[in-house]
PDB file of C-alpha atoms in Angstrom:
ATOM      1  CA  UNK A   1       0.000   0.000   0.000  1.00  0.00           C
ATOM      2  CA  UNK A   2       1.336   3.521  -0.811  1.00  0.00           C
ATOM      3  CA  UNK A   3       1.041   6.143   1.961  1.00  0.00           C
ATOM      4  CA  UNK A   4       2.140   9.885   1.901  1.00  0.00           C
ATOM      5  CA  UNK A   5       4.155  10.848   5.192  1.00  0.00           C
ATOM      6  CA  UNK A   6       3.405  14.149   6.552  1.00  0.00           C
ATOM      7  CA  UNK A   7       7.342  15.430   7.665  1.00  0.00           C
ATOM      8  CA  UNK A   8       6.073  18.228  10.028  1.00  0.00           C
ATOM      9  CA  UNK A   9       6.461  21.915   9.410  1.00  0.00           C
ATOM     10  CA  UNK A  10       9.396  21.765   6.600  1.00  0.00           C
ATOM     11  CA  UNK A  11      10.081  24.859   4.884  1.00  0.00           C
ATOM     12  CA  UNK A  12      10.947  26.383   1.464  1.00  0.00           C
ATOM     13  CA  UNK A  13      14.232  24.047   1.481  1.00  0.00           C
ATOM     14  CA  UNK A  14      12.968  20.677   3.394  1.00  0.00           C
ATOM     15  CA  UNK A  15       9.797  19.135   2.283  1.00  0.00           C
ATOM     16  CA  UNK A  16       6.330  18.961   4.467  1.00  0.00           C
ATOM     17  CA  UNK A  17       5.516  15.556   2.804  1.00  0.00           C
ATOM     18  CA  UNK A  18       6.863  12.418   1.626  1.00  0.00           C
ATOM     19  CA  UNK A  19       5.527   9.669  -0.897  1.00  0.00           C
ATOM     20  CA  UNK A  20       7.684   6.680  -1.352  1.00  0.00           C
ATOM     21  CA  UNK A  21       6.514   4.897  -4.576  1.00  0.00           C
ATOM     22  CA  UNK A  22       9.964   2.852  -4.525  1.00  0.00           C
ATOM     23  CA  UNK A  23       8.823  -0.406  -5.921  1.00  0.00           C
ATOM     24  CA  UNK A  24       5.960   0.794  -8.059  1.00  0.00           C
ATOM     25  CA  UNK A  25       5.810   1.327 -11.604  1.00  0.00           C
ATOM     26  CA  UNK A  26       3.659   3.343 -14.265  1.00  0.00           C
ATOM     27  CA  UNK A  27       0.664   4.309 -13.255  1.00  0.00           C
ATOM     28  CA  UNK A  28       1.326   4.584  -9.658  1.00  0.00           C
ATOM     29  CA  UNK A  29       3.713   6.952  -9.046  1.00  0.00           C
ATOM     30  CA  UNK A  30       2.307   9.806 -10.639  1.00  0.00           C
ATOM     31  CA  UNK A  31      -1.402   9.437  -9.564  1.00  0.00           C
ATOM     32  CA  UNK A  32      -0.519   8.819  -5.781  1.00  0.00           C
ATOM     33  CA  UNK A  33       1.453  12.263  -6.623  1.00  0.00           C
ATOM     34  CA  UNK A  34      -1.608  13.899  -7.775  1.00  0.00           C
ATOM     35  CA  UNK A  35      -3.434  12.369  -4.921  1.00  0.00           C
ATOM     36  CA  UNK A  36      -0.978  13.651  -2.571  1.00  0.00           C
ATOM     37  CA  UNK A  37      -1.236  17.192  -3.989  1.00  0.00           C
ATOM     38  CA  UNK A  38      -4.318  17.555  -4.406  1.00  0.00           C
ATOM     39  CA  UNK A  39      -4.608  17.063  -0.431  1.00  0.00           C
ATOM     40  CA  UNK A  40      -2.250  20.047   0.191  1.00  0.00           C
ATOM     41  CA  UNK A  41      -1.976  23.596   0.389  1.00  0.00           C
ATOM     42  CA  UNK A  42       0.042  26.211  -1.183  1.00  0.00           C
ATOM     43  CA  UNK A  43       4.029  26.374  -0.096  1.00  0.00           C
ATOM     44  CA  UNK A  44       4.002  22.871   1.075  1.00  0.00           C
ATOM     45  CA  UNK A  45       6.643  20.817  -0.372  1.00  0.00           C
ATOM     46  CA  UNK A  46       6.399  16.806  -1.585  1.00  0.00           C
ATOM     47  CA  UNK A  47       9.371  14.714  -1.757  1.00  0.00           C
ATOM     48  CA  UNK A  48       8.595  11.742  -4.113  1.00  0.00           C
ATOM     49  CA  UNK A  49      11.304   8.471  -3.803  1.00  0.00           C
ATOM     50  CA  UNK A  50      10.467   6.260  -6.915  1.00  0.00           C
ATOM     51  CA  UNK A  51      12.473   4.156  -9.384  1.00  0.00           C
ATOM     52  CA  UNK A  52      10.732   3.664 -12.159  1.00  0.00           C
ATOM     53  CA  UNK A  53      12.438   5.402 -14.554  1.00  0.00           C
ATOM     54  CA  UNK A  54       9.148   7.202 -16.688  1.00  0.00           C
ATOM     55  CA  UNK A  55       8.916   9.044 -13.973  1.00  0.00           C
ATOM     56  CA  UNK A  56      11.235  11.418 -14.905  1.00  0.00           C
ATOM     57  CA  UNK A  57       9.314  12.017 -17.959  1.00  0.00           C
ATOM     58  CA  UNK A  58       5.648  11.956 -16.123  1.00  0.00           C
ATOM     59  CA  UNK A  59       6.445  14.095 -13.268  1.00  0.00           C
ATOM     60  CA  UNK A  60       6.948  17.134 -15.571  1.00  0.00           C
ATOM     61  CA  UNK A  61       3.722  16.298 -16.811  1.00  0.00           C
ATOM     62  CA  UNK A  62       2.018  15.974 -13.988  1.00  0.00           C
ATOM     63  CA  UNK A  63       3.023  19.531 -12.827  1.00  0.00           C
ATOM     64  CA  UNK A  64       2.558  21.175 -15.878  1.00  0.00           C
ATOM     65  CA  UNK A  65      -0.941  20.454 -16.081  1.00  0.00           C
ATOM     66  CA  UNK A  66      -2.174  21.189 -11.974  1.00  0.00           C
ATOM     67  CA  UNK A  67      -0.768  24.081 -10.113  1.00  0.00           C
ATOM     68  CA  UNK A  68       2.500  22.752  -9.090  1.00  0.00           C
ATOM     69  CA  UNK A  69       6.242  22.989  -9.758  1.00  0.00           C
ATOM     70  CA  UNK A  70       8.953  20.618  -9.286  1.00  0.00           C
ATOM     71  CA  UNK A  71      11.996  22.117  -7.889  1.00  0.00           C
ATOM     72  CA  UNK A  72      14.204  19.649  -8.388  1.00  0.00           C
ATOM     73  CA  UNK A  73      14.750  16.263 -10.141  1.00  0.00           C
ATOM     74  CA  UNK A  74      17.707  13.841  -8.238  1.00  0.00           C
ATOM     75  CA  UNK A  75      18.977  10.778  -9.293  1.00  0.00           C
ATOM     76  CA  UNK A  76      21.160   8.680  -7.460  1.00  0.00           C
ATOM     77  CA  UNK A  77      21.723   4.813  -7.429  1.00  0.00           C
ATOM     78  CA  UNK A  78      18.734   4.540  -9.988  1.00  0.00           C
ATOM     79  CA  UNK A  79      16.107   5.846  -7.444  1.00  0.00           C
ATOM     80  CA  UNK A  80      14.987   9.254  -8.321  1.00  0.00           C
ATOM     81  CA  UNK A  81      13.969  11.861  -5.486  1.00  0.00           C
ATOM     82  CA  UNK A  82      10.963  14.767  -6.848  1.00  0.00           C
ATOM     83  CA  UNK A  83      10.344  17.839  -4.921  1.00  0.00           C
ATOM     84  CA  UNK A  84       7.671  19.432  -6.245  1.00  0.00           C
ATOM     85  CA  UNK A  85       6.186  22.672  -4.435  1.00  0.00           C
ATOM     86  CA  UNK A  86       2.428  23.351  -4.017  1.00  0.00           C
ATOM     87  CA  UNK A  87       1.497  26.674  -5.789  1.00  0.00           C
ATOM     88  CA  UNK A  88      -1.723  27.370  -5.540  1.00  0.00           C
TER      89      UNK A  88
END
C-alpha cells in the first residue's frame, strides 16, 4: 500500500511531505502524486522516492498540467527523489 508521510512543518528548502513509490511502476507513481497534492496547500513541499524510470518524464507532466512545480529532479543509485512545491 502507498502512503504519503506528513514530515512536520518543513520549509521552502525541506519538504512537508513524503511519498515513497519505490517499488511501483507506471501508473502509480504519478497518480498517488496527484493524490498527494491535491490534499495540500500552497508552499508545502512533496518529496517523491520512486524508481521507475518514466517518472522522470511523467512528473513534468504531472506539474505542468495542476498548479504545481517541481523544484528539483535527483537521481542517485537509480532511485529518483521529486520535490515538487504546491502553488496554488
Amino acid at each position: 500500500m502507498v502512503e504519503v508521510v506528513s514530515l512536520g512543518d518543513g520549509s521552502m528548502i525541506s519538504p512537508t511531505h513524503q511519498l515513497n513509490v519505490i517499488g511501483f511502476f507506471c501508473p502509480v507513481p504519478v497518480a498517488e502524486a496527484k493524490k498527494a497534492l491535491l490534499n495540500m496547500d500552497a508552499g508545502q513541499i512533496l518529496e517523491v522516492l520512486a524508481d521507475d524510470p518514466e517518472t522522470v518524464h511523467d512528473m513534468p507532466l504531472l506539474t505542468a498540467r495542476g498548479k504545481n512545480s517541481i523544484l528539483s529532479i535527483e537521481e542517485k543509485a537509480g532511485e529518483l527523489r521529486f520535490l515538487i512545491e504546491v502553488i496554488e
